[in-house]
Amino acid sequence: MARRGWGGSIATAVGVAAGTGAAQLGFGYGLGIINWAPADAGAARGAWVAGLVWATWIAGSSTILGAICAYRLHERAL
């Protein structure tokens, strides 16, 4: 039996991370947590920092979830 390469695991991790990130971004934007254009001009700096924090959180948690799913699916295939 041929041994499974790392390409499938990488593709799985990227796909799960992209799906998770899109879901989190849509959920946050839908609830009004993430606001790209603040109504008040004075709040622009605070909104920029908050948006940067949320983008970092979404990227980090999506990457971790993608890696966990790819690892578990790889173990299951063995």
mmCIF file of C-alpha atoms in Angstrom:
data_model
loop_
_atom_site.group_PDB
_atom_site.id
_atom_site.type_symbol
_atom_site.label_atom_id
_atom_site.label_comp_id
_atom_site.label_asym_id
_atom_site.label_seq_id
_atom_site.Cartn_x
_atom_site.Cartn_y
_atom_site.Cartn_z
ATOM 1 C CA MET A 1 0.000 0.000 0.000
ATOM 2 C CA ALA A 2 1.362 3.410 -0.924
ATOM 3 C CA ARG A 3 2.195 5.725 1.882
ATOM 4 C CA ARG A 4 0.144 8.905 2.052
ATOM 5 C CA GLY A 5 2.091 12.102 1.419
ATOM 6 C CA TRP A 6 1.923 15.389 3.196
ATOM 7 C CA GLY A 7 0.094 17.157 0.353
ATOM 8 C CA GLY A 8 -3.319 15.906 1.405
ATOM 9 C CA SER A 9 -2.769 16.949 5.002
ATOM 10 C CA ILE A 10 -1.656 20.421 3.946
ATOM 11 C CA ALA A 11 -4.665 20.812 1.657
ATOM 12 C CA THR A 12 -6.984 19.691 4.451
ATOM 13 C CA ALA A 13 -5.422 22.109 6.928
ATOM 14 C CA VAL A 14 -5.667 25.038 4.503
ATOM 15 C CA GLY A 15 -9.254 24.205 3.586
ATOM 16 C CA VAL A 16 -10.419 23.860 7.174
ATOM 17 C CA ALA A 17 -8.571 27.048 8.189
ATOM 18 C CA ALA A 18 -10.121 29.004 5.309
ATOM 19 C CA GLY A 19 -13.600 27.747 6.110
ATOM 20 C CA THR A 20 -13.207 28.485 9.800
ATOM 21 C CA GLY A 21 -11.843 31.957 9.131
ATOM 22 C CA ALA A 22 -14.682 32.778 6.746
ATOM 23 C CA ALA A 23 -17.252 31.547 9.248
ATOM 24 C CA GLN A 24 -15.748 33.577 12.087
ATOM 25 C CA LEU A 25 -15.465 36.686 9.924
ATOM 26 C CA GLY A 26 -19.065 36.400 8.752
ATOM 27 C CA PHE A 27 -20.326 35.750 12.260
ATOM 28 C CA GLY A 28 -18.410 38.690 13.732
ATOM 29 C CA TYR A 29 -19.444 41.043 10.948
ATOM 30 C CA GLY A 30 -23.068 39.924 11.168
ATOM 31 C CA LEU A 31 -23.209 40.608 14.890
ATOM 32 C CA GLY A 32 -21.522 43.989 14.474
ATOM 33 C CA ILE A 33 -18.414 42.986 16.426
ATOM 34 C CA ILE A 34 -16.174 43.734 13.463
ATOM 35 C CA ASN A 35 -16.753 47.187 12.001
ATOM 36 C CA TRP A 36 -14.665 48.193 8.998
ATOM 37 C CA ALA A 37 -15.839 51.821 8.766
ATOM 38 C CA PRO A 38 -16.704 53.499 12.083
ATOM 39 C CA ALA A 39 -19.447 56.140 12.042
ATOM 40 C CA ASP A 40 -17.451 58.520 14.255
ATOM 41 C CA ALA A 41 -14.217 59.917 12.775
ATOM 42 C CA GLY A 42 -12.674 60.154 16.252
ATOM 43 C CA ALA A 43 -13.107 56.431 16.818
ATOM 44 C CA ALA A 44 -11.118 55.486 13.719
ATOM 45 C CA ARG A 45 -7.930 54.609 15.612
ATOM 46 C CA GLY A 46 -9.764 52.493 18.179
ATOM 47 C CA ALA A 47 -11.695 50.706 15.442
ATOM 48 C CA TRP A 48 -8.441 50.023 13.565
ATOM 49 C CA VAL A 49 -6.820 48.472 16.642
ATOM 50 C CA ALA A 50 -9.925 46.431 17.449
ATOM 51 C CA GLY A 51 -10.139 45.206 13.845
ATOM 52 C CA LEU A 52 -6.460 44.242 13.933
ATOM 53 C CA VAL A 53 -6.965 42.289 17.155
ATOM 54 C CA TRP A 54 -9.960 40.446 15.692
ATOM 55 C CA ALA A 55 -8.081 39.680 12.474
ATOM 56 C CA THR A 56 -5.197 38.255 14.517
ATOM 57 C CA TRP A 57 -7.580 36.167 16.614
ATOM 58 C CA ILE A 58 -9.384 34.813 13.541
ATOM 59 C CA ALA A 59 -6.123 33.939 11.781
ATOM 60 C CA GLY A 60 -4.648 32.237 14.846
ATOM 61 C CA SER A 61 -7.664 30.200 15.810
ATOM 62 C CA SER A 62 -8.325 29.177 12.199
ATOM 63 C CA THR A 63 -4.748 27.988 11.790
ATOM 64 C CA ILE A 64 -4.879 25.964 14.991
ATOM 65 C CA LEU A 65 -8.234 24.385 14.109
ATOM 66 C CA GLY A 66 -7.004 23.533 10.611
ATOM 67 C CA ALA A 67 -3.875 21.874 11.999
ATOM 68 C CA ILE A 68 -5.853 19.860 14.554
ATOM 69 C CA CYS A 69 -8.342 18.613 11.940
ATOM 70 C CA ALA A 70 -5.589 17.664 9.485
ATOM 71 C CA TYR A 71 -3.678 15.815 12.227
ATOM 72 C CA ARG A 72 -6.711 13.840 13.343
ATOM 73 C CA LEU A 73 -7.719 12.961 9.797
ATOM 74 C CA HIS A 74 -4.167 11.855 9.044
ATOM 75 C CA GLU A 75 -4.133 9.594 12.128
ATOM 76 C CA ARG A 76 -7.477 8.096 11.130
ATOM 77 C CA ALA A 77 -6.126 7.214 7.665
ATOM 78 C CA LEU A 78 -3.196 5.270 9.140
#
